[in-house]
Coordinates of C-alpha atoms and ligand atoms in Angstrom, one line a residue:
M137 CA 29.0 269.2 81.1
S138 CA 27.1 267.3 83.7
L139 CA 24.6 264.7 82.7
T140 CA 22.4 262.8 85.1
R141 CA 22.3 259.0 85.2
N142 CA 18.7 259.1 83.7
E143 CA 19.7 261.4 80.9
I144 CA 22.6 259.1 79.9
I145 CA 20.3 256.0 80.0
E146 CA 17.8 257.8 77.9
I147 CA 20.4 258.7 75.2
L148 CA 21.7 255.1 75.2
K149 CA 18.2 253.7 74.9
S150 CA 17.0 256.1 72.3
P151 CA 15.8 254.4 69.1
V152 CA 18.4 253.2 66.7
A153 CA 17.8 255.0 63.4
Y154 CA 21.3 254.6 61.8
D155 CA 20.9 253.3 58.3
G156 CA 24.7 253.2 57.6
K157 CA 24.6 256.7 56.1
S158 CA 22.8 259.2 58.4
F159 CA 22.0 259.4 62.1
S160 CA 18.8 260.5 63.8
D161 CA 18.5 264.2 64.8
T162 CA 19.1 263.2 68.5
D163 CA 22.3 261.4 67.6
N164 CA 23.4 264.2 65.3
S165 CA 23.0 266.8 68.1
L166 CA 24.8 264.5 70.5
F167 CA 27.8 264.1 68.1
T168 CA 27.8 267.8 67.2
A169 CA 27.9 268.8 70.9
A170 CA 30.7 266.3 71.5
T171 CA 32.9 267.5 68.6
A172 CA 32.3 271.1 69.6
T173 CA 33.6 270.3 73.1
A174 CA 36.6 268.5 71.6
R175 CA 37.3 271.3 69.2
A176 CA 37.3 273.9 71.9
L177 CA 40.4 272.3 73.4
F178 CA 42.1 270.2 70.7
N179 CA 41.0 272.1 67.5
N180 CA 41.0 269.6 64.8
T181 CA 44.1 267.9 66.0
V182 CA 44.4 264.1 66.2
Y183 CA 47.3 262.6 68.2
Q184 CA 48.9 259.5 66.9
R185 CA 50.1 256.7 69.2
G186 CA 51.9 253.8 67.6
V187 CA 51.1 250.5 69.3
I188 CA 53.9 247.9 69.4
E189 CA 52.4 244.6 70.5
F190 CA 55.6 242.9 71.5
S191 CA 54.3 239.6 73.0
S192 CA 51.2 237.5 72.4
H193 CA 51.8 235.3 75.5
C194 CA 49.4 235.8 78.4
R195 CA 49.0 234.1 81.7
K196 CA 45.4 235.2 82.1
N197 CA 42.3 233.6 80.7
C198 CA 39.8 236.4 80.0
H199 CA 36.7 235.0 78.4
Y200 CA 36.5 237.6 75.6
C201 CA 40.2 237.7 74.5
G202 CA 41.9 235.6 71.8
L203 CA 45.2 235.8 73.7
R204 CA 43.8 233.9 76.7
S205 CA 46.0 231.2 78.0
S206 CA 43.6 228.4 77.0
N207 CA 43.7 229.3 73.4
T208 CA 46.1 226.7 72.0
D209 CA 45.4 227.6 68.4
L210 CA 47.3 230.9 68.6
L211 CA 50.9 231.3 67.4
R212 CA 52.7 232.9 70.4
Y213 CA 55.5 235.3 69.7
R214 CA 57.8 237.6 71.6
L215 CA 59.8 240.3 70.0
T216 CA 63.5 241.0 70.9
H217 CA 64.9 244.3 72.1
V218 CA 66.3 244.9 68.6
E219 CA 62.9 244.1 66.9
I220 CA 61.1 246.4 69.3
M221 CA 63.6 249.3 68.7
D222 CA 63.2 248.8 64.9
A223 CA 59.5 249.1 65.3
V224 CA 59.9 252.3 67.4
E225 CA 62.0 253.8 64.6
T226 CA 59.3 252.9 62.1
A227 CA 56.7 254.5 64.3
A228 CA 58.7 257.7 64.7
A229 CA 59.3 257.9 60.9
M230 CA 55.5 257.5 60.4
G231 CA 54.8 260.5 62.6
M232 CA 53.7 258.9 65.9
G233 CA 54.3 261.1 68.9
T234 CA 53.8 258.3 71.4
I235 CA 54.8 254.7 71.6
V236 CA 52.5 252.3 73.3
L237 CA 54.2 249.1 74.4
Q238 CA 51.5 246.5 74.7
A239 CA 51.5 242.8 75.4
G240 CA 49.6 240.1 77.2
E241 CA 50.7 239.4 80.7
D242 CA 53.8 237.5 79.7
E243 CA 55.4 235.8 82.7
D244 CA 58.7 235.3 80.8
V245 CA 59.2 239.0 80.2
N246 CA 61.4 240.3 82.9
P247 CA 60.4 243.7 84.2
H248 CA 64.0 244.8 83.6
F249 CA 63.6 244.0 79.9
I250 CA 60.8 246.7 79.8
Y251 CA 63.0 249.1 81.8
T252 CA 65.8 248.8 79.3
I253 CA 63.5 249.3 76.3
V254 CA 61.9 252.4 77.8
R255 CA 65.3 253.9 78.7
A256 CA 66.5 253.2 75.1
I257 CA 63.4 254.8 73.6
K258 CA 63.8 257.9 75.8
E259 CA 67.5 258.2 75.0
K260 CA 67.1 257.9 71.2
F261 CA 63.7 259.5 70.5
N262 CA 61.7 262.4 71.6
L263 CA 58.6 260.3 72.1
A264 CA 56.1 259.7 75.0
V265 CA 55.9 256.1 76.2
T266 CA 52.7 254.4 77.3
L267 CA 52.8 251.0 78.8
S268 CA 49.8 248.7 78.4
L269 CA 51.0 245.5 80.2
G270 CA 48.3 244.6 82.6
D271 CA 48.4 243.8 86.3
H272 CA 51.8 244.0 88.1
P273 CA 52.9 244.7 91.7
D274 CA 53.5 248.3 92.7
D275 CA 57.3 247.9 92.8
V276 CA 57.2 246.9 89.1
Y277 CA 55.1 249.9 88.2
R278 CA 57.6 252.0 90.1
L279 CA 60.5 250.5 88.3
W280 CA 58.9 251.2 84.9
R281 CA 58.0 254.8 86.0
D282 CA 61.7 255.3 87.0
S283 CA 62.7 254.1 83.5
G284 CA 60.9 257.2 82.1
A285 CA 57.5 255.7 81.1
D286 CA 55.0 258.5 80.9
R287 CA 51.7 256.7 80.8
Y288 CA 50.0 253.5 81.7
L289 CA 46.8 252.1 80.3
L290 CA 44.8 249.6 82.4
K291 CA 41.2 249.1 81.4
I292 CA 38.5 248.1 84.0
E293 CA 36.5 246.4 81.2
T294 CA 33.2 246.6 83.1
T295 CA 32.2 248.1 86.4
D296 CA 29.6 245.3 86.9
T297 CA 31.4 243.3 89.6
D298 CA 29.7 240.0 88.7
L299 CA 30.4 240.3 85.0
H300 CA 33.9 241.5 85.7
S301 CA 34.7 238.4 87.8
L302 CA 32.8 236.1 85.4
Y303 CA 34.8 237.3 82.3
R304 CA 38.1 237.8 84.1
P305 CA 38.4 234.6 86.1
G306 CA 40.1 235.1 89.5
Q307 CA 40.0 238.9 89.1
H308 CA 38.0 241.5 91.0
L309 CA 37.0 244.9 89.9
Y310 CA 38.3 246.4 93.1
D311 CA 41.8 245.1 92.6
R312 CA 41.8 246.7 89.2
L313 CA 40.6 250.0 90.6
N314 CA 43.3 249.9 93.3
R315 CA 45.9 249.3 90.7
I316 CA 44.7 252.4 88.8
E317 CA 45.1 254.5 91.9
S318 CA 48.6 253.2 92.5
L319 CA 49.5 254.2 88.9
Q320 CA 48.1 257.6 89.5
R321 CA 50.0 258.0 92.8
L322 CA 53.2 257.0 90.9
G323 CA 52.7 259.9 88.6
Y324 CA 51.7 258.1 85.4
E325 CA 49.2 259.8 83.1
T326 CA 46.7 257.0 83.5
G327 CA 44.2 255.6 81.1
S328 CA 41.4 253.2 81.5
G329 CA 38.2 252.1 79.7
I330 CA 35.7 249.4 79.1
I331 CA 34.6 247.0 76.4
I332 CA 31.2 248.0 75.0
G333 CA 28.5 245.4 74.6
L334 CA 29.9 242.4 76.5
P335 CA 27.1 239.8 76.9
G336 CA 25.0 240.7 79.9
M337 CA 25.8 244.4 79.8
T338 CA 22.7 246.7 79.8
E339 CA 22.4 250.4 79.1
E340 CA 22.3 250.8 82.9
T341 CA 25.6 249.0 83.3
L342 CA 27.1 251.1 80.5
T343 CA 25.9 254.3 82.2
D344 CA 27.5 253.3 85.5
D345 CA 30.7 252.5 83.6
L346 CA 30.7 256.0 82.1
L347 CA 29.9 257.7 85.3
L348 CA 32.6 255.9 87.2
L349 CA 35.2 256.4 84.5
S350 CA 34.4 260.1 84.6
T351 CA 35.0 260.5 88.3
M352 CA 38.4 258.8 88.3
G353 CA 40.5 261.8 87.1
L354 CA 41.7 259.8 84.1
D355 CA 44.0 261.2 81.5
M356 CA 42.8 258.9 78.8
I357 CA 39.6 256.8 78.4
A358 CA 39.4 254.1 75.7
C359 CA 36.2 252.3 75.0
G360 CA 35.8 250.0 72.0
P361 CA 33.0 247.5 71.0
F362 CA 33.2 243.8 71.9
I363 CA 34.2 241.7 69.0
P364 CA 33.6 237.9 69.5
H365 CA 36.6 235.8 69.0
P366 CA 36.1 232.3 67.5
Q367 CA 38.6 230.6 69.9
T368 CA 37.0 231.9 73.1
P369 CA 34.0 230.9 75.2
L370 CA 32.2 234.1 73.9
R371 CA 32.5 233.0 70.3
H372 CA 28.7 232.8 69.7
A373 CA 27.9 236.1 71.4
A374 CA 26.7 239.2 69.5
P375 CA 29.2 241.9 68.9
G376 CA 29.0 245.4 70.4
K377 CA 27.1 247.9 68.3
L378 CA 28.6 250.7 66.3
L379 CA 26.0 253.3 67.2
E380 CA 26.2 252.5 70.9
S381 CA 30.0 252.8 70.7
L382 CA 29.7 256.2 69.1
R383 CA 27.2 257.4 71.7
V384 CA 29.6 256.2 74.4
T385 CA 32.4 258.2 72.8
A386 CA 30.3 261.3 72.6
L387 CA 29.0 261.0 76.1
L388 CA 32.5 260.5 77.4
R389 CA 33.7 263.6 75.6
L390 CA 30.8 265.7 77.1
L391 CA 31.6 264.3 80.6
N392 CA 35.4 264.6 80.2
P393 CA 36.2 267.6 78.0
A394 CA 40.0 267.6 78.5
T395 CA 40.6 263.8 78.5
N396 CA 42.3 262.0 75.6
I397 CA 39.8 259.8 74.0
P398 CA 40.9 257.4 71.2
A399 CA 38.9 256.3 68.2
T400 CA 39.5 252.6 69.1
S401 CA 40.7 250.1 66.5
A402 CA 38.0 247.7 67.5
L403 CA 35.4 250.0 65.8
D404 CA 36.9 249.0 62.4
S405 CA 36.7 245.3 63.2
L406 CA 32.9 245.4 63.3
R407 CA 31.7 243.6 60.2
T408 CA 29.4 246.5 59.3
V409 CA 32.4 248.9 59.0
R410 CA 34.9 249.3 56.2
N411 CA 37.9 251.5 55.3
N412 CA 38.6 252.9 58.8
D413 CA 35.1 254.4 58.8
G414 CA 34.4 253.4 62.4
R415 CA 37.4 255.4 63.6
I416 CA 36.4 258.4 61.5
L417 CA 32.9 258.3 62.9
A418 CA 34.4 258.2 66.4
L419 CA 36.6 261.3 65.6
N420 CA 33.3 262.9 64.5
A421 CA 31.8 262.0 67.8
G422 CA 34.4 263.6 70.0
A423 CA 37.5 261.3 70.0
N424 CA 40.9 263.0 69.5
V425 CA 43.5 260.1 69.3
I426 CA 44.3 257.2 66.9
M427 CA 46.3 254.2 68.0
P428 CA 47.5 252.3 64.9
S429 CA 49.4 249.1 65.3
I430 CA 53.1 249.3 64.3
T431 CA 53.7 245.7 65.1
P432 CA 56.0 244.1 62.4
D433 CA 54.2 242.2 59.6
E434 CA 55.8 238.9 60.4
V435 CA 53.8 238.6 63.7
R436 CA 51.1 241.2 63.7
S437 CA 48.2 239.0 62.7
S438 CA 49.1 236.7 65.7
Y439 CA 48.2 239.5 68.1
S440 CA 44.7 238.3 67.8
I441 CA 42.9 239.8 70.7
Y442 CA 39.8 239.9 68.5
P443 CA 39.3 238.9 64.8
G444 CA 40.1 241.6 62.3
K445 CA 42.5 243.4 64.7
N446 CA 45.6 243.3 62.5
D447 CA 44.5 242.3 59.0
P448 CA 47.1 239.8 57.6
A449 CA 46.1 240.9 54.0
L450 CA 47.5 244.4 54.6
S451 CA 51.0 245.4 55.6
Q452 CA 51.5 247.5 58.7
N453 CA 52.8 250.3 56.6
S454 CA 49.9 250.4 54.2
T455 CA 47.4 250.1 57.1
V456 CA 48.8 253.1 58.9
K457 CA 49.1 255.2 55.7
L458 CA 45.5 254.4 54.7
L459 CA 44.2 255.4 58.2
Q460 CA 46.3 258.6 58.1
S461 CA 44.9 259.7 54.7
R462 CA 41.3 258.9 55.7
V463 CA 41.8 261.0 58.9
Q464 CA 43.1 263.9 56.9
Q465 CA 40.4 263.6 54.2
A466 CA 37.9 263.8 57.0
G467 CA 39.3 267.3 57.9
F468 CA 41.5 266.5 60.9
T469 CA 45.1 267.6 61.3
L470 CA 47.5 264.8 62.3
S471 CA 49.9 265.7 65.0
S472 CA 53.3 264.1 65.8
Q473 CA 53.3 265.7 69.3
A474 CA 53.1 263.6 72.4
G475 CA 49.6 265.0 73.1
S476 CA 50.0 264.8 76.8
S477 CA 47.0 265.0 79.0
M478 CA 45.1 268.3 79.0
Q479 CA 43.1 266.9 81.9
R480 CA 46.3 267.2 84.0
T481 CA 46.8 270.8 83.0
F482 CA 43.2 271.6 84.1
R483 CA 43.5 269.5 87.3
A484 CA 46.7 271.4 88.2
Q485 CA 44.8 274.8 88.2
P486 CA 44.0 276.1 91.6
A487 CA 40.3 276.0 92.4
I488 CA 38.9 279.5 92.4
Ligands
5AD176 N1 36.7 242.7 71.8 C1 37.0 243.9 72.0 N2 38.0 244.3 72.9 C2 38.7 243.3 73.5 N3 39.8 243.4 74.3 C3 40.1 242.1 74.6 N4 39.3 241.2 73.9 C4 38.5 242.0 73.2 C5 37.4 241.6 72.3 N5 37.1 240.4 72.1 C6 40.4 244.6 74.8 C7 40.3 244.7 76.3 C8 41.8 244.7 76.7 C9 42.5 245.2 75.5 C10 43.9 244.7 75.4 O1 41.7 244.6 74.4 O2 39.7 245.9 76.7 O3 42.0 245.5 77.8
SF4_177 FE1 45.5 238.5 78.6 FE2 44.7 241.1 78.4 FE3 43.7 239.2 76.8 FE4 43.1 239.2 79.4 S1 42.5 240.8 77.9 S2 43.7 237.4 78.2 S3 45.0 239.9 80.3 S4 45.8 239.9 76.9

């Protein structure tokens, strides 16, 4: 479906009538159109990606993120090869079809460490592997692709060049976009996305984000609300809004029918949301993927990108089971397949 810039802005600016229970007629029709589009390709299937957050060290200092290098209050950890492989086994047993290896930009992780892990996963399990490891030179991306990694996730965070450089000190949007192109050239199924509601973002910014993301030929697009972290410069900023995040999810689905779109975990960290409802609402607005954390209990609460990410009060096992049962109760079918990009299948069709 094509939507003009003005139509998108109008949807994003339409009055907020959500009372916690029901949406306005306009929002209801938007979400219905988005779920119908998702259903046409994915039925009611929800793909499961188990995220293993194996290192909380990061050399970068992004203003919004709790893992930023200036945050001295955070316990930093790094899992061993054996600990990661144990988590992969747990993920497979819990029905995940994909493993997402995620970490801060940890300078003490040798690229060959990742190579060996991906090889080991591919040898032992029939699982897709996504890497979410930030900015690296092309030869490192190539090495990891040669190890058998299927996908790479690198979010652009915002297309506003000023905000991008402000919140990601020393970084430029264009470098990030070039990296995404490199990943695509190397044959990765490539994902990107933004944070919704960073301070200074307007509906216009968000619209430009959506339009750019929708022209990049992405296999996955992940957009979650901003959650202020108390140990960052943005600690006093307002969080992103639930309704805006759901509208973004639905608009993305309409603009990108075949792309994998996760119901992001950040939705459930909004204070207004309980019991995985944020993610269920996103599945009812066109998302088709969930990405639960499978990081071991001993360290998972230290992967504190934003507060509420991995609740220390709940074990990894019970968090995943709770989410899975909520998704099923909401009428979706959980899949343990890899859920590879349909976008690619469609792109590969000759133009008629
Ligand atoms: N709120 C929401 N998302 C965040 N991320 C980092 N910090 C926050 C935050 N405070 C997201 C970014 C990053 C991913 C690892 O987590 O999009 O790419
Ligand atoms: Fe590091 Fe990523 Fe957090 Fe930035 S967003 S500080 S690169 S973990």
